[in-house]
Coordinates of C-alpha atoms in Angstrom, one line a residue:
M1 CA -85.5 95.5 1.8
N2 CA -85.2 98.0 4.7
K3 CA -84.0 95.1 7.1
V4 CA -81.3 94.2 4.7
L5 CA -80.2 98.0 4.0
N6 CA -79.9 98.4 7.6
A7 CA -77.8 95.0 8.2
I8 CA -75.2 96.3 6.0
G9 CA -75.0 99.8 7.5
T10 CA -74.5 98.2 10.7
G11 CA -71.4 96.0 9.7
F12 CA -69.9 98.8 7.7
I13 CA -70.0 100.9 11.0
L14 CA -68.5 97.7 13.0
S15 CA -65.7 97.3 10.7
A16 CA -64.6 101.0 10.7
I17 CA -64.6 100.9 14.8
S18 CA -62.4 97.9 14.7
C19 CA -59.6 99.4 12.1
F20 CA -59.5 102.3 14.3
S21 CA -59.0 100.4 17.6
S22 CA -56.1 98.3 16.0
Y23 CA -54.4 101.4 14.6
A24 CA -54.4 103.0 17.8
Q25 CA -52.8 99.6 19.7
Q26 CA -50.4 99.6 17.0
K27 CA -49.2 103.5 17.8
E28 CA -49.3 102.5 21.7
K29 CA -47.0 99.5 21.1
D30 CA -44.7 101.4 18.8
N31 CA -44.0 104.1 21.7
L32 CA -43.5 102.3 25.1
G33 CA -42.5 105.6 27.1
D34 CA -39.9 105.5 29.7
K35 CA -41.1 102.9 31.8
E36 CA -38.7 100.1 33.4
Y37 CA -39.1 96.5 33.6
I38 CA -37.6 94.6 36.2
I39 CA -37.3 90.6 36.3
V40 CA -36.1 89.4 39.5
K41 CA -35.9 85.3 38.6
D42 CA -34.1 83.4 36.4
Y43 CA -36.0 82.6 32.8
K44 CA -37.2 79.0 32.3
P45 CA -38.7 78.3 28.9
V46 CA -41.2 75.4 28.7
L47 CA -42.6 73.8 26.1
A48 CA -46.0 73.0 25.8
E49 CA -46.6 68.9 25.8
S50 CA -46.9 67.6 22.0
F51 CA -48.7 64.3 20.4
K52 CA -46.0 62.4 19.2
I53 CA -47.1 59.2 16.6
S54 CA -45.3 56.0 18.0
D55 CA -44.1 53.3 15.1
S56 CA -44.3 50.5 17.6
P57 CA -46.7 48.0 16.7
E58 CA -49.8 48.0 18.9
A59 CA -51.2 44.8 17.9
D60 CA -49.8 41.0 18.2
T61 CA -47.9 40.7 14.8
S62 CA -46.8 37.2 15.9
S63 CA -48.6 35.3 13.5
A64 CA -51.0 36.4 10.5
A65 CA -53.7 34.5 9.0
L66 CA -52.7 34.3 5.2
P67 CA -55.6 35.0 2.3
A68 CA -56.2 31.8 0.6
Q69 CA -55.4 32.3 -3.1
N70 CA -56.5 30.7 -6.1
Y71 CA -54.8 30.0 -9.2
R72 CA -56.3 29.2 -12.4
I73 CA -54.4 29.0 -15.5
N74 CA -55.5 28.9 -18.9
P75 CA -53.3 26.0 -20.9
K76 CA -52.4 27.4 -24.0
Q77 CA -49.5 26.1 -26.6
A78 CA -46.8 28.8 -26.9
E79 CA -46.1 29.2 -31.1
T80 CA -42.9 28.6 -32.1
E81 CA -41.3 28.2 -35.4
F82 CA -38.2 26.0 -34.2
E83 CA -36.7 23.6 -36.6
T84 CA -34.7 20.8 -35.7
A85 CA -31.3 20.1 -37.7
T86 CA -29.5 16.8 -38.0
I87 CA -26.2 16.4 -35.6
K88 CA -23.0 14.5 -37.5
A89 CA -22.3 11.5 -35.8
V90 CA -19.1 11.9 -33.8
K91 CA -16.3 9.8 -35.0
I92 CA -13.6 8.2 -32.8
K93 CA -10.1 8.1 -34.0
D94 CA -8.8 4.5 -34.0
E95 CA -5.8 4.5 -31.8
S96 CA -3.3 2.6 -33.1
L97 CA -1.6 -0.2 -31.1
S98 CA 1.9 0.1 -29.9
K99 CA 4.5 -2.4 -31.8
L100 CA 5.4 -5.2 -29.9
Y101 CA 8.6 -7.3 -30.4
R102 CA 9.3 -10.6 -29.8
N103 CA 12.9 -10.9 -28.7
H104 CA 14.5 -8.7 -25.9
V105 CA 18.1 -9.1 -24.7
V106 CA 20.3 -7.6 -21.7
L107 CA 24.1 -8.0 -21.7
G108 CA 26.6 -6.3 -18.8
L109 CA 29.5 -6.2 -17.1
G110 CA 30.9 -5.0 -14.0
N111 CA 33.6 -4.7 -11.4
Y112 CA 34.5 -7.9 -9.4
S113 CA 34.1 -10.0 -12.5
K114 CA 30.4 -9.9 -12.7
Y115 CA 28.5 -10.8 -16.0
N116 CA 24.9 -10.1 -16.3
G117 CA 22.9 -11.9 -19.6
E118 CA 19.1 -12.0 -20.1
L119 CA 17.1 -13.2 -23.1
Y120 CA 13.2 -13.2 -23.3
V121 CA 11.3 -14.5 -26.2
N122 CA 7.6 -13.7 -26.2
S123 CA 4.6 -14.2 -28.6
L124 CA 2.9 -11.3 -29.9
R125 CA -0.7 -10.2 -29.4
S126 CA -3.4 -12.8 -30.1
K127 CA -6.9 -13.6 -28.9
K128 CA -6.3 -17.2 -28.5
G129 CA -3.2 -17.2 -26.2
S130 CA 0.5 -15.9 -25.0
L131 CA 3.6 -17.9 -25.0
G132 CA 7.4 -17.2 -23.8
L133 CA 10.2 -18.3 -22.4
S134 CA 13.2 -16.4 -20.1
A135 CA 16.4 -17.2 -19.5
K136 CA 18.9 -15.2 -17.2
H137 CA 22.0 -15.5 -15.9
L138 CA 24.3 -13.0 -13.0
S139 CA 27.6 -14.1 -11.6
A140 CA 30.6 -12.3 -9.8
S141 CA 33.7 -13.2 -7.9
P142 CA 34.0 -10.5 -5.2
N143 CA 37.6 -10.3 -3.6
L144 CA 36.9 -9.7 -0.1
K145 CA 39.6 -9.6 2.4
N146 CA 40.2 -12.1 5.3
V147 CA 37.3 -14.1 4.2
G148 CA 36.8 -17.7 1.9
D149 CA 36.0 -17.3 -1.4
A150 CA 32.4 -15.3 -1.9
S151 CA 31.7 -16.2 -5.7
Y152 CA 28.4 -16.9 -6.9
S153 CA 26.1 -17.3 -9.7
Q154 CA 22.3 -17.3 -10.3
N155 CA 20.7 -19.0 -13.1
D156 CA 17.1 -19.2 -14.5
A157 CA 14.9 -20.6 -17.4
E158 CA 11.4 -20.1 -17.8
V159 CA 8.7 -21.4 -20.1
Y160 CA 5.3 -19.8 -19.8
G161 CA 2.1 -20.1 -21.5
K162 CA -1.9 -19.1 -21.3
Y163 CA -4.9 -20.1 -23.5
F164 CA -8.0 -18.6 -23.9
L165 CA -11.5 -20.3 -24.3
E166 CA -14.8 -18.2 -24.0
N167 CA -15.0 -18.6 -20.6
V168 CA -11.7 -20.4 -19.4
V169 CA -7.9 -20.0 -18.9
F170 CA -5.6 -22.4 -19.3
S171 CA -2.0 -21.6 -17.9
G172 CA 1.0 -23.4 -17.3
E173 CA 4.5 -22.7 -16.7
A174 CA 7.9 -24.7 -16.2
D175 CA 10.9 -23.3 -14.1
Y176 CA 14.5 -24.2 -13.7
D177 CA 17.0 -22.7 -11.1
R178 CA 20.2 -23.2 -10.6
D179 CA 22.1 -21.0 -7.9
V180 CA 25.8 -21.3 -6.2
V181 CA 27.0 -19.8 -3.6
H182 CA 30.2 -20.3 -1.1
Y183 CA 30.5 -20.7 2.7
Y184 CA 33.0 -17.8 3.1
G185 CA 32.1 -16.8 6.4
F186 CA 35.2 -17.4 8.1
N187 CA 38.8 -15.8 9.1
T188 CA 41.3 -17.0 6.6
A189 CA 43.8 -15.9 8.5
D190 CA 43.5 -18.8 10.9
T191 CA 41.4 -21.1 8.7
I192 CA 42.3 -22.8 5.8
I193 CA 39.4 -24.6 4.2
D194 CA 39.6 -25.9 0.5
K195 CA 37.2 -24.0 -1.7
K196 CA 35.5 -27.0 -3.2
S197 CA 34.7 -28.2 0.2
I198 CA 32.7 -24.7 1.1
R199 CA 30.8 -24.7 -2.6
Q200 CA 27.3 -25.0 -2.3
R201 CA 24.8 -25.6 -5.4
F202 CA 21.0 -25.4 -5.2
S203 CA 19.0 -26.9 -8.3
T204 CA 15.2 -26.6 -8.5
F205 CA 12.6 -27.6 -11.2
A206 CA 9.4 -26.6 -10.8
F207 CA 6.2 -27.2 -13.0
S208 CA 2.6 -25.7 -12.4
A209 CA -0.5 -25.7 -14.6
G210 CA -3.9 -24.5 -13.6
L211 CA -7.5 -23.3 -15.2
A212 CA -9.3 -20.5 -14.3
S213 CA -12.8 -19.0 -14.9
N214 CA -13.4 -16.0 -17.6
H215 CA -16.6 -14.4 -17.4
S216 CA -17.6 -10.9 -16.6
S217 CA -21.3 -11.8 -14.7
K218 CA -21.2 -11.8 -11.3
D219 CA -24.1 -14.3 -10.9
R220 CA -21.9 -17.1 -12.5
L221 CA -19.8 -19.4 -10.7
N222 CA -16.2 -18.2 -10.4
Y223 CA -13.4 -20.7 -10.1
N224 CA -9.9 -20.9 -10.1
T225 CA -7.7 -24.7 -9.5
R226 CA -3.8 -25.4 -9.7
F227 CA -1.5 -27.7 -9.1
G228 CA 2.0 -27.6 -8.8
F229 CA 5.5 -29.8 -8.6
S230 CA 8.7 -28.7 -7.7
N231 CA 11.9 -30.7 -6.8
T232 CA 15.0 -29.1 -4.7
S233 CA 18.4 -30.8 -4.5
D234 CA 21.9 -29.5 -3.3
A235 CA 25.6 -30.3 -3.5
Y236 CA 25.3 -32.5 -0.3
E237 CA 23.0 -34.7 -1.4
V238 CA 19.5 -33.1 -0.2
G239 CA 16.5 -33.5 -2.1
E240 CA 12.9 -32.4 -1.8
N241 CA 9.7 -33.1 -3.6
D242 CA 7.1 -30.5 -3.2
F243 CA 3.5 -31.3 -4.3
S244 CA 0.6 -28.5 -4.1
F245 CA -3.0 -27.9 -5.4
K246 CA -5.0 -25.2 -4.8
G247 CA -8.8 -24.5 -5.6
M248 CA -11.3 -21.8 -5.3
L249 CA -15.0 -21.5 -5.9
G250 CA -17.0 -17.9 -5.5
K251 CA -20.3 -16.7 -6.5
E252 CA -22.2 -13.8 -5.6
M253 CA -25.9 -14.5 -3.7
N254 CA -28.2 -11.6 -2.7
G255 CA -25.6 -9.1 -3.3
K256 CA -23.1 -10.8 -1.2
Y257 CA -20.2 -12.7 -2.5
G258 CA -19.1 -15.9 -0.9
S259 CA -16.2 -18.0 -1.8
L260 CA -14.3 -21.3 -0.5
A261 CA -10.8 -22.0 -0.9
V262 CA -9.1 -25.7 -0.5
E263 CA -5.2 -25.8 -0.5
F264 CA -3.1 -29.2 -0.5
N265 CA 1.0 -29.2 -0.1
Y266 CA 2.8 -32.1 0.9
F267 CA 6.8 -32.0 0.7
K268 CA 9.4 -34.2 2.2
K269 CA 12.9 -33.8 2.5
T270 CA 15.6 -36.7 2.2
P271 CA 18.4 -36.1 4.8
A272 CA 21.9 -34.5 3.5
E273 CA 25.1 -36.6 3.4
N274 CA 26.2 -35.8 7.1
E275 CA 22.6 -35.7 8.8
T276 CA 22.2 -38.0 11.5
L277 CA 18.3 -39.1 12.3
S278 CA 17.0 -40.8 15.1
L279 CA 14.4 -43.2 15.3
L280 CA 11.6 -40.7 15.8
S281 CA 13.1 -38.3 12.8
N282 CA 10.4 -37.7 10.3
L283 CA 11.1 -35.2 7.4
N284 CA 7.1 -35.7 5.9
R285 CA 5.3 -32.4 6.2
N286 CA 2.2 -31.6 4.7
I287 CA -0.4 -28.9 5.2
V288 CA -4.4 -29.0 4.7
R289 CA -6.2 -25.4 4.0
I290 CA -9.9 -25.0 4.0
S291 CA -10.8 -21.0 4.0
P292 CA -14.4 -20.0 3.7
K293 CA -15.3 -16.5 3.4
I294 CA -18.3 -14.2 2.6
N295 CA -18.0 -10.1 2.0
L296 CA -20.5 -8.0 3.7
N297 CA -20.4 -5.0 2.0
K298 CA -22.8 -2.2 2.6
D299 CA -22.6 1.4 2.5
K300 CA -19.1 2.1 1.5
V301 CA -18.2 -0.4 4.4
R302 CA -16.0 -3.4 3.9
F303 CA -16.5 -6.4 5.9
E304 CA -15.1 -9.8 5.3
L305 CA -15.7 -12.5 7.4
G306 CA -14.2 -15.8 7.3
G307 CA -12.2 -18.5 8.6
K308 CA -9.5 -20.7 8.4
V309 CA -9.2 -24.5 9.2
V310 CA -5.6 -25.9 9.1
I311 CA -4.3 -29.5 9.2
E312 CA -0.5 -29.8 9.5
K313 CA 2.0 -32.5 10.0
N314 CA 5.5 -32.0 11.4
L315 CA 6.4 -34.4 14.1
D316 CA 2.9 -34.8 15.2
S317 CA -0.4 -33.9 13.5
D318 CA -2.1 -30.6 14.8
L319 CA -5.2 -29.1 13.8
H320 CA -5.8 -24.9 14.1
L321 CA -8.6 -22.7 13.7
Y322 CA -8.0 -19.5 12.9
P323 CA -10.5 -16.0 12.2
D324 CA -9.9 -14.4 9.0
I325 CA -11.7 -10.7 9.5
L326 CA -11.2 -7.6 7.6
V327 CA -13.5 -4.2 8.6
S328 CA -12.8 -1.3 6.8
I329 CA -14.6 1.7 7.0
P330 CA -14.4 5.5 5.1
I331 CA -13.8 8.3 7.2
A332 CA -14.0 10.7 4.3
D333 CA -14.8 9.3 1.0
N334 CA -11.7 8.7 -1.3
I335 CA -9.5 10.4 1.3
L336 CA -9.3 8.7 4.7
S337 CA -10.3 5.0 5.6
A338 CA -9.8 3.2 9.2
F339 CA -9.2 -0.2 9.0
A340 CA -8.7 -3.7 11.3
R341 CA -8.1 -7.1 10.7
V342 CA -7.5 -10.7 12.9
D343 CA -6.1 -13.3 11.4
G344 CA -3.7 -16.3 11.7
D345 CA -2.3 -19.4 9.7
V346 CA 0.4 -22.0 9.4
Q347 CA 4.1 -20.5 8.0
K348 CA 5.6 -23.2 5.8
N349 CA 9.0 -23.8 6.5
S350 CA 10.8 -26.2 4.0
F351 CA 14.4 -26.8 2.8
R352 CA 13.5 -24.9 -0.3
T353 CA 11.9 -22.1 1.5
L354 CA 14.4 -21.5 4.2
T355 CA 17.3 -21.9 1.9
L356 CA 15.7 -18.6 -0.3
E357 CA 15.9 -16.8 3.0
N358 CA 19.6 -17.7 3.6
P359 CA 21.3 -19.8 1.5
F360 CA 24.2 -20.4 4.1
M361 CA 21.7 -22.8 6.3
N362 CA 23.4 -26.3 7.0
P363 CA 21.5 -28.8 4.8
A364 CA 21.7 -31.0 7.3
V365 CA 18.8 -29.1 9.3
E366 CA 15.4 -30.9 10.4
A367 CA 12.9 -28.1 9.3
K368 CA 9.2 -27.9 10.6
N369 CA 6.3 -25.5 10.0
S370 CA 5.6 -22.2 12.3
N371 CA 2.0 -21.7 13.5
R372 CA 1.0 -17.8 13.4
A373 CA -1.3 -18.0 16.2
L374 CA -2.6 -14.7 15.7
S375 CA -2.0 -11.5 14.3
L376 CA -4.3 -8.3 15.1
Q377 CA -3.7 -5.4 12.7
G378 CA -5.5 -1.9 12.5
G379 CA -4.8 1.8 11.3
L380 CA -5.5 4.0 8.5
T381 CA -5.2 4.1 4.8
G382 CA -5.8 7.2 2.2
N383 CA -4.8 9.6 -0.2
F384 CA -3.9 13.1 0.2
S385 CA -4.4 14.1 -3.5
N386 CA -4.7 12.2 -6.7
T387 CA -1.1 11.6 -6.8
I388 CA -0.1 10.9 -2.9
S389 CA -1.0 8.4 -0.9
F390 CA -0.2 6.8 2.7
S391 CA -0.9 4.3 5.2
A392 CA -0.1 3.7 8.8
W393 CA -1.0 0.6 10.7
A394 CA 0.5 -1.6 13.9
K395 CA 0.3 -5.4 14.0
Y396 CA 1.0 -7.8 17.0
S397 CA 1.5 -11.4 16.0
T398 CA 2.1 -14.5 18.0
Y399 CA 4.2 -17.1 16.4
K400 CA 4.7 -20.8 18.4
D401 CA 7.9 -22.4 16.8
K402 CA 9.0 -19.0 14.9
A403 CA 12.7 -20.7 13.0
L404 CA 15.7 -18.3 13.8
F405 CA 18.9 -18.7 12.1
V406 CA 22.1 -19.6 14.8
T407 CA 25.6 -20.1 14.2
D408 CA 25.9 -23.8 13.6
S409 CA 27.9 -25.7 16.6
V410 CA 30.1 -27.7 14.4
F411 CA 30.1 -25.7 11.3
F412 CA 31.0 -22.3 12.2
N413 CA 30.3 -20.9 9.0
Q414 CA 27.0 -22.0 8.5
F415 CA 23.7 -21.5 10.3
D416 CA 21.4 -24.0 11.8
L417 CA 17.7 -23.5 13.1
I418 CA 16.3 -23.4 16.1
Y419 CA 12.9 -22.6 17.4
D420 CA 11.1 -20.4 20.0
D421 CA 7.6 -18.6 20.6
V422 CA 8.2 -15.1 19.6
N423 CA 5.7 -12.2 20.0
I424 CA 6.3 -9.1 17.3
L425 CA 4.5 -5.5 17.1
D426 CA 5.5 -3.7 14.0
L427 CA 4.7 0.2 13.5
H428 CA 4.6 0.3 10.1
A429 CA 4.1 4.1 8.3
E430 CA 4.7 4.7 4.2
I431 CA 3.8 7.0 2.0
G432 CA 3.9 7.3 -1.9
Y433 CA 4.1 9.7 -4.8
H434 CA 2.9 8.8 -8.2
T435 CA 3.1 10.6 -11.6
N436 CA 2.9 9.9 -15.1
N437 CA 6.8 10.3 -14.9
T438 CA 7.7 10.5 -11.6
E439 CA 7.4 7.4 -8.6
I440 CA 8.6 7.9 -4.9
S441 CA 7.5 5.6 -2.2
F442 CA 9.1 5.6 1.4
H443 CA 8.2 3.1 4.2
V444 CA 9.3 2.4 8.1
D445 CA 9.1 -0.3 10.4
Q446 CA 9.8 -0.1 14.0
Y447 CA 9.8 -3.7 15.4
S448 CA 9.5 -4.6 19.4
Y449 CA 10.1 -8.5 20.4
S450 CA 9.5 -11.0 22.9
T451 CA 10.8 -14.4 22.7
D452 CA 10.1 -17.3 25.5
L453 CA 13.6 -19.3 25.8
Q454 CA 15.7 -17.2 23.9
D455 CA 17.7 -14.3 24.9
K456 CA 17.2 -12.2 21.5
V457 CA 15.2 -12.9 18.0
W458 CA 18.9 -13.5 16.4
H459 CA 18.8 -11.7 13.0
M460 CA 15.7 -10.0 13.1
P461 CA 16.4 -6.1 12.6
A462 CA 15.0 -3.7 15.3
N463 CA 13.8 -1.2 12.2
E464 CA 13.5 -1.3 8.6
M465 CA 13.5 1.8 6.3
K466 CA 13.7 2.1 2.2
L467 CA 13.4 5.0 0.2
Q468 CA 12.9 4.2 -3.7
A469 CA 12.3 6.4 -6.4
R470 CA 12.3 6.7 -10.6
Y471 CA 12.1 9.5 -12.5
V472 CA 11.7 9.3 -16.7
L473 CA 13.0 12.6 -18.4
R474 CA 11.4 13.2 -21.7
D475 CA 10.8 9.4 -22.5
K476 CA 14.6 9.1 -22.7
I477 CA 16.2 8.7 -19.4
N478 CA 15.0 6.3 -16.8
L479 CA 16.7 7.4 -13.0
K480 CA 16.3 4.7 -10.2
A481 CA 17.2 5.3 -6.6
A482 CA 17.2 3.4 -3.5
V483 CA 18.3 3.7 -0.1
Y484 CA 17.8 0.8 2.2
H485 CA 18.6 1.1 6.0
R486 CA 18.2 -2.2 8.0
G487 CA 18.6 -1.7 12.0
K488 CA 20.7 -3.6 14.4
S489 CA 20.5 -7.1 15.0
Y490 CA 22.1 -9.9 17.1
A491 CA 23.7 -13.2 16.4
R492 CA 24.2 -16.4 18.8
M493 CA 27.8 -17.2 19.1
I494 CA 29.2 -20.5 21.0
V495 CA 31.5 -20.3 23.7
P496 CA 33.1 -22.6 25.8
N497 CA 30.7 -21.9 28.9
G498 CA 27.6 -21.6 26.4
F499 CA 26.1 -18.7 24.3
I500 CA 26.5 -15.1 24.0
S501 CA 24.8 -12.3 22.0
E502 CA 26.8 -10.6 19.5
K503 CA 26.0 -7.7 18.1
I504 CA 25.2 -6.8 14.2
N505 CA 25.6 -2.9 13.3
S506 CA 22.8 -1.4 11.5
Y507 CA 24.0 -0.6 7.9
I508 CA 22.7 1.9 4.9
D509 CA 22.8 0.5 1.4
A510 CA 22.2 3.5 -1.1
N511 CA 21.8 2.1 -5.0
L512 CA 21.5 4.2 -8.2
G513 CA 20.4 3.3 -11.9
V514 CA 20.3 5.2 -15.0
E515 CA 19.1 4.1 -18.5
Y516 CA 19.4 6.2 -21.7
R517 CA 16.8 4.9 -24.4
Y518 CA 18.9 5.9 -27.7
S519 CA 15.6 4.5 -29.6
K520 CA 12.9 2.2 -29.1
I521 CA 15.0 -0.8 -29.1
L522 CA 18.2 0.2 -28.1
S523 CA 19.4 1.6 -24.5
V524 CA 22.1 1.4 -22.4
Y525 CA 22.2 1.3 -18.3
L526 CA 24.4 1.7 -15.5
N527 CA 24.1 0.6 -12.0
M528 CA 25.9 1.3 -9.1
N529 CA 25.3 -0.6 -5.6
N530 CA 26.6 0.4 -2.3
L531 CA 27.4 3.8 -2.8
G532 CA 28.6 4.3 0.7
F533 CA 31.2 2.1 0.1
S534 CA 30.2 -0.1 3.3
R535 CA 31.3 -3.6 4.4
Y536 CA 28.2 -4.1 6.3
Q537 CA 26.6 -7.9 7.3
R538 CA 23.3 -9.2 6.7
W539 CA 24.3 -12.8 8.1
Y540 CA 27.2 -13.1 11.0
N541 CA 30.6 -13.0 9.5
Y542 CA 29.1 -12.6 5.7
P543 CA 30.1 -9.2 5.1
S544 CA 28.8 -7.9 1.5
E545 CA 30.4 -6.5 -1.6
K546 CA 31.7 -2.8 -1.2
F547 CA 31.2 -0.7 -4.1
N548 CA 30.1 -2.2 -7.3
V549 CA 28.9 -1.3 -10.9
L550 CA 27.1 -3.2 -13.4
G551 CA 26.9 -1.4 -17.1
G552 CA 25.6 -2.7 -20.5
I553 CA 23.0 -2.7 -23.3
S554 CA 19.3 -3.8 -24.0
Y555 CA 17.9 -4.4 -27.0
S556 CA 14.8 -5.5 -28.6
F557 CA 14.0 -7.1 -32.1

């Protein structure tokens, strides 16, 4: 007890001494007296070193071992109270078929004593077949200055029909054409020729019949055969018989479609009244063509591999082998594709085909076929949108015995035929725009030629351009327009010392047509041709009609 009391007393005494000492120091601090303190150097504050916590990682964090996780799901069906309801069947409204009319008549007249008439008669809808006939007439007497009588007429009558069976379609047609022209390409100021002596008339009767498969299954054999006959005659005792047969078989095998086509064509021309034949002359012609082909399409790439074996008889018999290869590769789906093609063929030149191209040809010609030995073509096709399409390509073709029209050495208002080896480069571009009521198309071809014997490729243009447009306004007004440009060409003229080249100027032909539909069965129309009033020449010394119109009505019943 005494020790405790002593300790307490000692602590109390020390506390009192400490308090007194602190009070004495405070008094001394508050009163510094009159002492002076002189600083002899600049003040330099110094911070004590401090420890900072760094945020940079010290350990390697490039990889980490993820802990394995185990999941355990206790399956339990969720309780729902959903009740199904019956959905009513969708009803598709039957679309009513548009009414068809059996008969349609077109009548019209215009300047140059132009008359037009057309008649169409057709059967109505039937699951068994179809039958129809048509008849057309167009004639005019253009009053062209300083040339002969240029009157012409075009007449055509045709009967056609089809008969449907379960898997076969039978078809046939009979056609009669009668066209009249005049060899008016002479100057009436220094030449007088009787009208009857320059009149030319072409009459052609043609018949064809065939049958073709009609089933949708790809693994079944497809076939198509057709037989045809035609007879052409003119006012100069020319006659030409033409027999043809075409057959095709095709079948899909292991995803690849193969086909075989066979064609036979025999045609013979009888000489004209003023035609002189030598002992070596032979007007019989025939062409036999065998064309196997297989389609090897894969991954949107179209590949057709084939060939042609052609046996032809002109003055002699010849055998030709041609490739027939097509490759099409999509660059952008449904937008742009590139294609290339290699092929060749024999081009038929008969009295009928040549007079369709140039009706002013001398009938006393000995036609022979042309050999398109090789054609190389490549380019692009595509679509800018759903309404705009385009294509551009280059094509190089080599021809043996290309038929060229030149002025006849005896009948200077008619054309004779000569043959030469010709190479043709065609640069082609086209673009089209199509909507429900508007159609616009434009194409251009630029040609480059080289010949073997001739100075020029007679009557063949340097370039061609064509712009066509159609617009339908509220199903009432139908507007049609066309602008055609044909570049310069050359004609071969006979002079005392030989031949010279005569330039045929380029020209532009613009046409406009308007049709007003008063009702579904009655309409009126007006066609205006050669709006530029130009007197251009397609064939040398044969000027065209200037501005001409044709207007009339059409009626269905």
